[in-house]
Coordinates of C-alpha atoms (C1' of nucleotides) in Angstrom, one line a residue:
Chain K
M25 CA -43.1 -51.5 -0.5
H26 CA -43.4 -55.2 0.2
M27 CA -43.4 -56.6 3.7
T28 CA -40.3 -58.6 3.2
T29 CA -37.7 -59.1 0.6
Q30 CA -37.9 -62.5 -1.0
A31 CA -36.5 -63.1 -4.4
Q32 CA -32.9 -62.4 -3.4
G33 CA -32.4 -65.7 -1.6
L34 CA -33.2 -67.3 1.7
H35 CA -30.1 -65.9 3.3
T36 CA -31.0 -62.3 2.6
H37 CA -34.5 -62.7 3.8
V38 CA -33.6 -64.3 7.1
L39 CA -30.8 -61.8 7.7
D40 CA -33.0 -58.8 7.1
T41 CA -35.8 -60.1 9.2
L42 CA -33.5 -61.1 12.1
G43 CA -31.4 -57.9 11.9
L44 CA -34.5 -55.8 11.9
A45 CA -36.0 -57.6 14.8
I46 CA -32.8 -57.3 16.9
T47 CA -32.1 -53.7 16.2
A48 CA -35.8 -52.9 16.9
G49 CA -35.3 -54.3 20.4
E50 CA -37.5 -57.2 19.8
Y51 CA -34.7 -59.4 21.2
P52 CA -33.2 -57.1 23.9
P53 CA -29.5 -57.4 24.7
G54 CA -28.9 -60.6 26.6
S55 CA -31.6 -62.5 24.8
V56 CA -30.6 -66.0 23.6
L57 CA -31.5 -67.5 20.3
R58 CA -30.9 -71.0 19.3
T59 CA -29.9 -72.0 15.8
D60 CA -32.2 -75.0 15.3
E61 CA -35.1 -73.1 16.8
L62 CA -34.5 -70.3 14.3
A63 CA -34.2 -73.0 11.6
R64 CA -37.6 -74.3 12.5
R65 CA -39.1 -70.9 12.8
F66 CA -37.9 -69.7 9.4
E67 CA -38.4 -73.1 7.8
V68 CA -34.8 -73.2 6.5
S69 CA -31.9 -75.4 7.1
R70 CA -29.4 -74.9 9.9
T71 CA -26.9 -74.2 7.2
V72 CA -28.6 -70.9 6.3
I73 CA -29.2 -69.9 9.8
R74 CA -25.5 -70.4 10.7
E75 CA -24.4 -68.2 7.8
V76 CA -26.9 -65.5 8.9
V77 CA -25.6 -65.8 12.5
R78 CA -22.0 -65.4 11.3
V79 CA -22.9 -62.2 9.5
L80 CA -24.8 -60.8 12.5
E81 CA -21.8 -61.8 14.5
S82 CA -19.5 -59.9 12.2
M83 CA -21.7 -56.8 12.8
H84 CA -21.3 -57.4 16.5
L85 CA -25.0 -57.6 16.9
V86 CA -24.8 -61.1 18.4
E87 CA -22.3 -63.4 20.0
S88 CA -22.4 -67.1 19.4
R89 CA -21.1 -69.4 22.2
R90 CA -21.1 -73.1 22.6
R91 CA -23.5 -74.7 25.0
V92 CA -25.2 -71.2 25.4
G93 CA -26.6 -70.1 22.1
V94 CA -26.6 -66.9 20.2
T95 CA -26.9 -64.0 22.5
V96 CA -27.7 -60.4 21.5
R97 CA -24.9 -58.1 22.5
P98 CA -25.4 -54.7 24.2
T99 CA -26.2 -51.8 21.8
E100 CA -23.0 -50.0 22.4
L101 CA -21.0 -52.8 20.8
W102 CA -22.9 -52.9 17.6
N103 CA -21.1 -51.8 14.4
V104 CA -23.2 -48.8 13.7
Y105 CA -21.2 -47.9 10.6
D106 CA -22.6 -50.9 8.7
P107 CA -25.1 -49.4 6.2
R108 CA -27.5 -52.3 6.9
V109 CA -27.5 -51.6 10.6
I110 CA -28.1 -48.0 9.9
R111 CA -31.1 -48.8 7.6
W112 CA -32.5 -51.2 10.1
R113 CA -32.3 -48.7 12.9
L114 CA -33.7 -45.8 10.9
A115 CA -36.7 -48.0 10.1
G116 CA -37.2 -48.8 13.8
A117 CA -38.3 -47.1 17.0
D118 CA -35.4 -44.9 18.0
R119 CA -35.1 -43.2 14.6
P120 CA -35.0 -39.7 16.2
R121 CA -31.9 -40.4 18.3
Q122 CA -30.3 -42.3 15.4
L123 CA -30.9 -39.4 13.0
R124 CA -29.5 -37.0 15.5
S125 CA -26.2 -38.9 16.1
L126 CA -25.8 -39.4 12.4
T127 CA -26.4 -35.7 11.7
V128 CA -23.8 -34.7 14.3
L129 CA -21.3 -37.0 12.6
R130 CA -22.1 -35.3 9.3
S131 CA -21.6 -31.9 10.9
A132 CA -18.1 -33.0 11.9
V133 CA -17.1 -34.7 8.7
E134 CA -18.7 -32.8 5.8
P135 CA -17.2 -29.4 6.4
V136 CA -13.7 -30.9 6.4
A137 CA -14.5 -32.9 3.3
A138 CA -15.8 -29.8 1.5
G139 CA -12.6 -28.0 2.4
L140 CA -10.5 -30.9 1.0
A141 CA -12.8 -31.1 -2.1
A142 CA -12.0 -27.5 -2.9
T143 CA -8.4 -28.4 -3.4
H144 CA -8.8 -31.9 -4.8
A145 CA -12.0 -31.8 -7.0
T146 CA -11.5 -32.5 -10.7
P147 CA -13.1 -30.2 -13.2
G148 CA -15.7 -32.9 -13.8
Q149 CA -16.5 -33.1 -10.2
C150 CA -16.9 -29.3 -10.0
R151 CA -19.3 -29.4 -12.9
E152 CA -21.2 -32.3 -11.4
L153 CA -21.4 -30.3 -8.1
T154 CA -22.8 -27.2 -9.8
E155 CA -25.3 -29.3 -11.8
Q156 CA -26.6 -31.0 -8.6
A157 CA -26.9 -27.7 -6.8
L158 CA -28.9 -26.2 -9.7
G159 CA -31.0 -29.3 -9.7
M160 CA -31.7 -28.7 -6.0
V161 CA -32.8 -25.1 -6.8
A162 CA -35.0 -26.3 -9.6
T163 CA -36.8 -28.8 -7.4
S164 CA -36.9 -26.9 -4.2
R165 CA -40.4 -25.7 -4.5
G166 CA -43.8 -27.3 -5.1
G167 CA -43.5 -30.3 -3.0
R168 CA -41.1 -32.1 -5.3
L169 CA -39.3 -33.7 -2.3
E170 CA -38.3 -36.9 -4.0
A171 CA -36.6 -35.2 -6.9
Y172 CA -35.0 -32.8 -4.5
L173 CA -33.7 -35.7 -2.5
V174 CA -32.0 -37.2 -5.5
H175 CA -30.0 -34.1 -6.1
D176 CA -29.3 -33.6 -2.5
I177 CA -27.8 -37.1 -2.1
A178 CA -25.8 -36.7 -5.3
F179 CA -24.5 -33.4 -4.2
H180 CA -23.2 -34.6 -0.9
R181 CA -21.8 -37.8 -2.4
V182 CA -19.8 -35.8 -4.9
V183 CA -18.4 -33.6 -2.1
L184 CA -17.3 -36.6 -0.1
N185 CA -15.8 -38.4 -3.1
A186 CA -14.1 -35.2 -4.3
S187 CA -12.4 -34.9 -0.9
G188 CA -10.0 -37.6 -2.1
N189 CA -10.2 -39.2 1.3
E190 CA -11.3 -42.8 1.2
M191 CA -13.0 -42.8 4.7
F192 CA -15.0 -39.7 3.8
A193 CA -16.0 -41.2 0.4
R194 CA -17.3 -44.3 2.1
L195 CA -19.6 -42.1 4.2
G196 CA -21.6 -41.4 1.1
D197 CA -23.9 -44.3 1.7
V198 CA -24.4 -43.2 5.3
V199 CA -25.3 -39.7 4.3
A200 CA -27.7 -41.0 1.7
E201 CA -29.4 -43.1 4.3
V202 CA -29.8 -40.1 6.6
L203 CA -31.2 -37.8 3.9
A204 CA -33.5 -40.5 2.6
G205 CA -34.6 -41.3 6.1
R206 CA -35.4 -37.8 7.1
T207 CA -37.4 -37.2 3.9
H208 CA -39.3 -40.4 3.9
H209 CA -40.1 -40.2 7.6
H210 CA -41.1 -36.6 7.3
V211 CA -38.5 -35.3 9.8
M212 CA -38.2 -32.3 7.4
F213 CA -40.1 -29.2 6.5
E214 CA -42.6 -29.5 3.6
D215 CA -40.4 -27.5 1.3
P216 CA -36.6 -27.5 1.7
D217 CA -35.2 -24.5 3.6
P218 CA -34.4 -21.9 0.9
A219 CA -31.4 -20.8 2.9
A220 CA -30.0 -24.3 2.8
V221 CA -30.5 -24.5 -1.0
T222 CA -28.6 -21.2 -1.5
L223 CA -25.8 -22.5 0.7
H224 CA -25.4 -25.6 -1.5
V225 CA -25.1 -23.4 -4.6
R226 CA -22.5 -21.3 -2.8
V227 CA -20.5 -24.4 -1.7
A228 CA -20.4 -25.5 -5.3
E229 CA -19.1 -22.0 -6.2
A230 CA -16.5 -22.1 -3.5
V231 CA -15.2 -25.5 -4.5
R232 CA -15.1 -24.4 -8.2
E233 CA -13.0 -21.3 -7.1
R234 CA -10.8 -23.5 -5.0
D235 CA -11.6 -21.6 -1.8
A236 CA -11.2 -24.2 0.8
A237 CA -11.9 -22.1 3.8
R238 CA -15.1 -20.8 2.4
A239 CA -16.3 -24.2 1.2
E240 CA -15.7 -25.5 4.7
E241 CA -17.5 -22.6 6.4
L242 CA -20.5 -22.7 4.2
T243 CA -20.8 -26.5 4.6
R244 CA -20.6 -25.9 8.3
E245 CA -23.6 -23.6 8.0
I246 CA -25.5 -26.2 6.2
A247 CA -24.8 -28.7 9.0
V248 CA -25.9 -26.2 11.7
G249 CA -29.1 -25.7 9.8
A250 CA -29.7 -29.4 9.6
L251 CA -29.2 -29.8 13.3
R252 CA -31.5 -26.9 14.1
E253 CA -34.2 -28.4 11.8
L254 CA -33.8 -31.6 13.7
D255 CA -34.2 -29.8 17.0
V256 CA -37.5 -28.4 15.9
L257 CA -39.0 -31.5 14.3
A258 CA -37.6 -34.3 16.4
P259 CA -37.0 -33.0 19.8
Chain B
M19 CA -6.6 -84.5 12.2
H20 CA -6.3 -80.7 12.1
M21 CA -3.3 -80.0 14.3
T22 CA -2.1 -76.8 12.7
T23 CA -5.2 -74.8 13.5
Q24 CA -5.6 -72.5 16.5
A25 CA -7.9 -73.0 19.3
Q26 CA -9.9 -70.0 18.3
G27 CA -11.8 -71.8 15.7
L28 CA -11.4 -72.8 12.1
H29 CA -13.7 -70.0 10.9
T30 CA -11.6 -67.2 12.5
H31 CA -8.3 -68.6 11.1
V32 CA -9.6 -68.9 7.6
L33 CA -11.3 -65.5 7.7
D34 CA -8.2 -63.8 8.9
T35 CA -6.0 -65.4 6.4
L36 CA -8.3 -64.8 3.5
G37 CA -9.1 -61.2 4.5
L38 CA -5.5 -60.4 4.9
A39 CA -4.7 -61.8 1.5
I40 CA -7.4 -59.9 -0.2
T41 CA -6.7 -56.6 1.4
A42 CA -3.1 -57.1 0.7
G43 CA -3.9 -57.2 -2.9
E44 CA -2.9 -60.8 -3.2
Y45 CA -6.1 -61.3 -5.0
P46 CA -6.7 -58.1 -7.0
P47 CA -10.2 -56.9 -7.6
G48 CA -11.8 -59.0 -10.3
S49 CA -10.0 -62.2 -9.2
V50 CA -12.3 -65.2 -8.8
L51 CA -12.1 -67.7 -5.9
R52 CA -14.0 -70.9 -5.9
T53 CA -15.4 -72.3 -2.7
D54 CA -14.4 -75.9 -3.0
E55 CA -10.9 -74.9 -4.2
L56 CA -10.6 -72.9 -1.0
A57 CA -12.0 -75.8 1.0
R58 CA -9.2 -78.0 -0.3
R59 CA -6.5 -75.4 0.2
F60 CA -7.4 -74.7 3.8
E61 CA -8.3 -78.3 4.5
V62 CA -11.7 -77.5 5.9
S63 CA -15.2 -78.3 4.8
R64 CA -17.1 -76.2 2.3
T65 CA -19.4 -75.3 5.2
V66 CA -16.7 -73.3 6.9
I67 CA -15.6 -71.6 3.7
R68 CA -19.2 -70.6 2.9
E69 CA -19.5 -68.9 6.3
V70 CA -16.3 -67.1 5.8
V71 CA -17.3 -66.0 2.3
R72 CA -20.6 -64.7 3.7
V73 CA -18.7 -62.5 6.2
L74 CA -16.3 -61.2 3.6
E75 CA -19.3 -60.5 1.5
S76 CA -20.9 -58.5 4.3
M77 CA -17.7 -56.4 4.4
H78 CA -18.2 -55.9 0.6
L79 CA -14.7 -57.3 0.0
V80 CA -16.1 -60.0 -2.3
E81 CA -19.3 -60.8 -4.2
S82 CA -20.5 -64.3 -4.6
R83 CA -22.4 -65.2 -7.7
R84 CA -23.7 -68.5 -9.0
R85 CA -21.9 -70.2 -11.8
V86 CA -19.2 -67.6 -11.5
G87 CA -17.6 -67.9 -8.1
V88 CA -16.5 -65.5 -5.4
T89 CA -15.1 -62.3 -7.0
V90 CA -13.0 -59.7 -5.3
R91 CA -14.8 -56.4 -5.4
P92 CA -13.0 -53.1 -6.3
T93 CA -11.3 -51.4 -3.4
E94 CA -13.6 -48.4 -3.3
L95 CA -16.6 -50.6 -2.4
W96 CA -14.9 -52.2 0.7
N97 CA -16.5 -51.3 4.1
V98 CA -13.4 -49.6 5.4
Y99 CA -15.1 -48.8 8.7
D100 CA -15.0 -52.5 9.8
P101 CA -12.2 -52.7 12.4
R102 CA -11.0 -56.0 10.9
V103 CA -10.6 -54.4 7.5
I104 CA -8.7 -51.6 9.0
R105 CA -6.4 -53.9 10.9
W106 CA -5.7 -56.0 7.8
R107 CA -4.9 -53.0 5.7
L108 CA -2.7 -51.4 8.4
A109 CA -0.8 -54.7 8.4
G110 CA -0.4 -54.6 4.6
A111 CA 1.4 -52.7 1.9
D112 CA -0.5 -49.4 1.7
R113 CA -0.3 -48.6 5.4
P114 CA 1.0 -45.1 4.7
R115 CA -2.1 -44.0 2.7
Q116 CA -4.3 -45.9 5.1
L117 CA -2.9 -44.1 8.1
R118 CA -3.2 -40.8 6.4
S119 CA -6.9 -41.2 5.5
L120 CA -7.7 -42.4 9.0
T121 CA -5.8 -39.5 10.6
V122 CA -7.7 -37.0 8.4
L123 CA -10.9 -38.7 9.6
R124 CA -9.7 -38.3 13.2
S125 CA -8.9 -34.6 12.5
A126 CA -12.5 -34.0 11.5
V127 CA -14.2 -36.0 14.2
E128 CA -12.1 -35.7 17.4
P129 CA -12.3 -31.9 17.8
V130 CA -16.1 -31.9 17.5
A131 CA -16.2 -34.9 19.9
A132 CA -14.0 -33.0 22.4
G133 CA -16.3 -30.0 22.2
L134 CA -19.3 -32.2 22.9
A135 CA -17.4 -34.0 25.7
A136 CA -16.9 -30.7 27.4
T137 CA -20.6 -30.3 27.9
H138 CA -21.5 -34.0 28.3
A139 CA -18.7 -35.6 30.3
T140 CA -19.6 -37.0 33.7
P141 CA -17.4 -36.2 36.7
G142 CA -16.0 -39.8 36.4
Q143 CA -15.1 -39.3 32.8
C144 CA -13.4 -36.0 33.6
R145 CA -11.3 -37.7 36.3
E146 CA -10.5 -40.6 33.9
L147 CA -9.4 -38.1 31.3
T148 CA -7.1 -36.3 33.7
E149 CA -5.6 -39.6 34.9
Q150 CA -4.9 -40.7 31.4
A151 CA -3.3 -37.4 30.4
L152 CA -1.1 -37.6 33.5
G153 CA -0.3 -41.1 32.5
M154 CA 0.8 -39.9 29.2
V155 CA 3.1 -37.3 30.8
A156 CA 4.6 -39.9 33.1
T157 CA 5.4 -42.3 30.2
S158 CA 6.4 -39.7 27.6
R159 CA 10.1 -40.1 28.1
G160 CA 12.6 -42.8 28.1
G161 CA 11.3 -45.0 25.2
R162 CA 8.3 -46.2 27.1
L163 CA 6.3 -46.2 24.0
E164 CA 4.0 -49.2 24.8
A165 CA 3.0 -47.7 28.2
Y166 CA 2.4 -44.3 26.5
L167 CA 0.3 -45.9 23.8
V168 CA -2.0 -47.5 26.4
H169 CA -2.7 -44.1 28.0
D170 CA -3.0 -42.4 24.6
I171 CA -5.6 -44.9 23.4
A172 CA -7.5 -44.7 26.7
F173 CA -7.5 -40.9 26.5
H174 CA -9.0 -40.7 23.1
R175 CA -11.5 -43.4 23.8
V176 CA -12.8 -41.5 26.9
V177 CA -13.2 -38.3 24.8
L178 CA -15.1 -40.1 22.1
N179 CA -17.3 -41.9 24.7
A180 CA -17.9 -38.7 26.7
S181 CA -19.1 -36.9 23.6
G182 CA -22.4 -38.7 24.2
N183 CA -22.6 -39.5 20.4
E184 CA -22.9 -43.1 19.5
M185 CA -21.2 -42.8 16.1
F186 CA -18.2 -41.0 17.7
A187 CA -18.0 -43.5 20.5
R188 CA -17.8 -46.4 18.0
L189 CA -14.8 -44.8 16.4
G190 CA -12.8 -45.6 19.6
D191 CA -11.7 -48.9 18.1
V192 CA -10.7 -47.2 14.8
V193 CA -8.6 -44.6 16.7
A194 CA -7.1 -47.4 18.8
E195 CA -6.0 -49.2 15.6
V196 CA -4.5 -46.1 14.2
L197 CA -2.5 -45.2 17.3
A198 CA -1.4 -48.8 17.8
G199 CA -0.5 -49.0 14.1
R200 CA 1.6 -45.9 14.0
T201 CA 3.5 -47.0 17.2
H202 CA 4.1 -50.6 16.2
H203 CA 5.1 -49.7 12.7
H204 CA 7.3 -46.9 13.8
V205 CA 5.5 -44.1 12.0
M206 CA 6.2 -42.0 14.9
F207 CA 9.1 -40.2 16.6
E208 CA 11.1 -42.1 19.1
D209 CA 9.7 -40.1 22.0
P210 CA 6.2 -38.6 21.8
D211 CA 6.1 -35.0 20.8
P212 CA 6.2 -33.0 24.1
A213 CA 3.9 -30.4 22.6
A214 CA 1.3 -33.1 21.9
V215 CA 1.5 -34.4 25.5
T216 CA 1.0 -30.9 26.9
L217 CA -2.0 -30.4 24.6
H218 CA -3.6 -33.6 25.9
V219 CA -3.3 -32.3 29.5
R220 CA -4.9 -29.0 28.4
V221 CA -7.7 -30.8 26.7
A222 CA -8.5 -32.6 29.9
E223 CA -8.5 -29.3 31.7
A224 CA -10.8 -27.7 29.2
V225 CA -13.3 -30.5 29.4
R226 CA -13.2 -30.4 33.2
E227 CA -13.9 -26.7 33.1
R228 CA -16.7 -27.3 30.5
D229 CA -15.0 -25.0 28.0
A230 CA -16.2 -26.6 24.7
A231 CA -14.6 -24.1 22.4
R232 CA -11.2 -24.5 24.0
A233 CA -11.5 -28.3 24.1
E234 CA -12.3 -28.3 20.4
E235 CA -9.6 -26.0 19.4
L236 CA -6.9 -27.8 21.5
T237 CA -7.9 -31.1 20.0
R238 CA -7.7 -29.6 16.6
E239 CA -4.1 -28.6 17.3
I240 CA -3.4 -32.2 18.4
A241 CA -4.8 -33.4 15.0
V242 CA -2.8 -30.9 13.1
G243 CA 0.3 -32.1 14.8
A244 CA -0.5 -35.7 14.1
L245 CA -0.9 -34.9 10.4
R246 CA 2.3 -33.0 10.3
E247 CA 4.1 -35.8 11.9
L248 CA 2.7 -38.2 9.3
D249 CA 3.9 -35.8 6.6
V250 CA 7.4 -36.1 7.9
L251 CA 7.6 -39.8 8.5
A252 CA 5.3 -41.3 5.9
P253 CA 5.4 -39.0 2.9
Chain M
dG18 C1' -24.6 -63.4 -38.5
dC19 C1' -28.1 -63.6 -35.1
dC20 C1' -31.1 -65.9 -31.9
dG21 C1' -32.6 -69.3 -28.8
dC22 C1' -31.9 -73.5 -26.6
dC23 C1' -29.1 -76.7 -23.8
dA24 C1' -25.7 -78.5 -20.9
dA25 C1' -21.9 -77.7 -17.8
dT26 C1' -20.7 -75.3 -13.7
dA27 C1' -20.4 -73.4 -9.3
dA28 C1' -23.0 -71.5 -5.7
dG29 C1' -27.1 -72.3 -2.7
dT30 C1' -29.8 -75.5 0.2
dA31 C1' -30.8 -79.6 2.9
dT32 C1' -29.8 -83.3 6.0
dG33 C1' -27.8 -86.2 9.3
dA34 C1' -24.0 -87.8 11.7
dC35 C1' -20.4 -86.7 14.6
dT36 C1' -17.1 -83.6 17.6
dT37 C1' -16.0 -80.1 20.9
dT38 C1' -16.8 -77.0 24.3
dT39 C1' -18.8 -75.7 28.5
dA40 C1' -22.6 -74.5 31.9
dT41 C1' -24.6 -76.8 35.4
dG42 C1' -26.0 -80.1 38.6
dT43 C1' -24.3 -83.9 41.6
dC44 C1' -21.9 -86.2 44.8
dA45 C1' -18.1 -87.3 47.8
dC46 C1' -15.2 -85.4 51.0
dA47 C1' -13.5 -82.2 54.3
Chain F
dT16 C1' -22.2 -76.8 55.5
dG17 C1' -19.3 -75.5 52.1
dT18 C1' -16.0 -76.8 48.4
dG19 C1' -14.0 -79.0 44.7
dA20 C1' -13.8 -82.7 41.4
dC21 C1' -16.5 -85.0 38.1
dA22 C1' -20.1 -86.5 35.1
dT23 C1' -23.8 -85.0 32.1
dA24 C1' -26.1 -83.0 28.6
dA25 C1' -27.0 -79.1 25.7
dA26 C1' -25.8 -76.3 22.0
dA27 C1' -22.7 -74.7 18.6
dG28 C1' -19.0 -76.3 15.5
dT29 C1' -17.5 -79.3 11.8
dC30 C1' -17.9 -82.6 8.1
dA31 C1' -19.5 -85.3 4.0
dT32 C1' -22.8 -85.8 0.7
dA33 C1' -26.6 -85.4 -2.1
dC34 C1' -29.5 -82.4 -4.4
dT35 C1' -31.4 -77.7 -6.4
dT36 C1' -31.0 -73.5 -8.9
dA37 C1' -29.3 -69.9 -11.5
dT38 C1' -26.2 -68.5 -15.1
dT39 C1' -23.1 -68.5 -18.7
dG40 C1' -21.1 -69.7 -22.8
dG41 C1' -21.3 -72.4 -26.6
dC42 C1' -23.6 -75.1 -30.1
dG43 C1' -26.7 -75.6 -33.6
dG44 C1' -30.6 -74.0 -36.3
dC45 C1' -32.5 -70.3 -38.8

DNA sequence: GCCGCCAATAAGTATGACTTTTATGTCACA
DNA sequence: TGTGACATAAAAGTCATACTTATTGGCGGC
C-alpha cells in the first residue's frame, strides 16, 4: 500500500489527505484552515483547494465562511454515511467505536433485509447466495481470511440487493467497509467462527425456500455473533 | 449584474437547480453535460460550475471525464443517504417509491434505536421524549398538522440521539425529511392516527422505565402502522 | 480490414484581478 | 465608563483567461 494516492489527480490526493487528517482529529472541531495557506502547503492552486473544500463541506466535515476561513465542524454533524468518511475513520484512531456503531447498524438492518430478500430474491440471486455461502465454507479454515472475506462481502451484498429496497442496497458498500476493516485490522478471530459460517448457509437456504421469518431470525443470530465477537476483541 | 440570484450564494443556487433536475430524471443516466455550456446557461463562471460538479460527483450523481464531459450516473449508484439527494427526490416524481423505501429503512432502524435508547437515555432525554409525546397528543386533533409534525420530528430525533449510536443519530435528518415529506405532500391522513399517537406516549413511558424490549416492540408497531398507512395512500 | 498515429475536444490546473461579506477594532458621543 | 456607529482589513467568493493533459474517434498507412 502506498503512502498516498497520486495518479488519480491533484483533487483526489488533496481531498484524501485533508479528509484523513480531519477525521483523524489532526484538526479538531473548531480549527480554522485558510484556503491560500492550504494552497501553499499542498503546492496546488487555490482552484483545486476550493473544489476540495466544497466537497468536504458537502460531507459536513467543514464549514466555509467569509472573513473567517474554513472551520472544522463538530463530529456529530459529519455525514458518516459517506463511504469515504467511513473509510477515513476506520483507518484512524477511533476504529473500535466506529466498528461498533456500524455493526449495530448492520444488526438492525440486515435481518430485515434478509426477510425481504426471502420474498423478493430472484432465482439468480438465490443461486448466487448459495454459491457465496459455499465459498465461505470452503475458505473458512486454514487462515484463508482474504478469500473468505471476498465471499462474505459478496454474500451480504447479495442479501441487501435482493431485499429490493434501495436504501438497504446502498448499504452494501458500508458493510463491505466494515467486513474489510475488521479483517484487515485483525478485529476478528484467526479463523472465522464456524457457527457463523453455518448460519450463512442456513440463511441462503431460508431465502431459497422463501421463509422470511427464518431468514430474518438467522441473520439476527449472525449479527448477535458479530457484536459478541466485537465485545471480546475490541472492548 | 446578477440580480436574479439569491443571497445564499451562486454555488448553492446552481447546485440545487442541477441536483433537482438530475434526480427528477430531466437528465436521464448517461446524459452528458458540458461545463462551459452549463456556465453559459446559468450565467456564472466555469469556476462555480466546476465546484458544483465536484459536489454532484461526490454524491455519485455524475461522473466527470476528460474529453467526454459530465455524465449522469445510473440511479443505483447515487448516494441516497445524502439529505440533499433525499430532499430532491422527495420533491420529484417518484416520491411514492422513495417514501416507501425510506419508511422500510425506518422500520428496521427505529425499533432497535428505541431499545438502545431505553438503556442509554439520560434523564433529560427521557423528559424531552415525554414532552414531545405530550405535544403530539395536544396537537393531534383539529388539523394542526404543522404543529404535530414539529413534535413528531423532535420525538424521533430524540429517540435516535438517545440510542447512543452515531449512525442512528445521523438518521435524524433523514427521518425528518420523511415525516415532513409525507405531511407536506399529503401522503397522510387528515388527522394523525390516534393509535400512533398513543404508541408514541407509551414508547416514552417504556424508555423512561428502561424497558428496552417494550420500547422496541412499541416502536415496531409504530413502524408497521406507518407502512400500512403508506400502502393505503400511496399504493 | 486492422493497427497505430494525430488532432480535436473537453476537463483539469494555474494565475491574477476584482467583489462581497463580515469580524473586529476604533472613536465619538452619551 | 459603556455603547453604538463606522471604518478597516481579512478571507472567501467570483470571474476571465490562458495553458495543460488525457482521451476519443477518425484518418491514413500497412
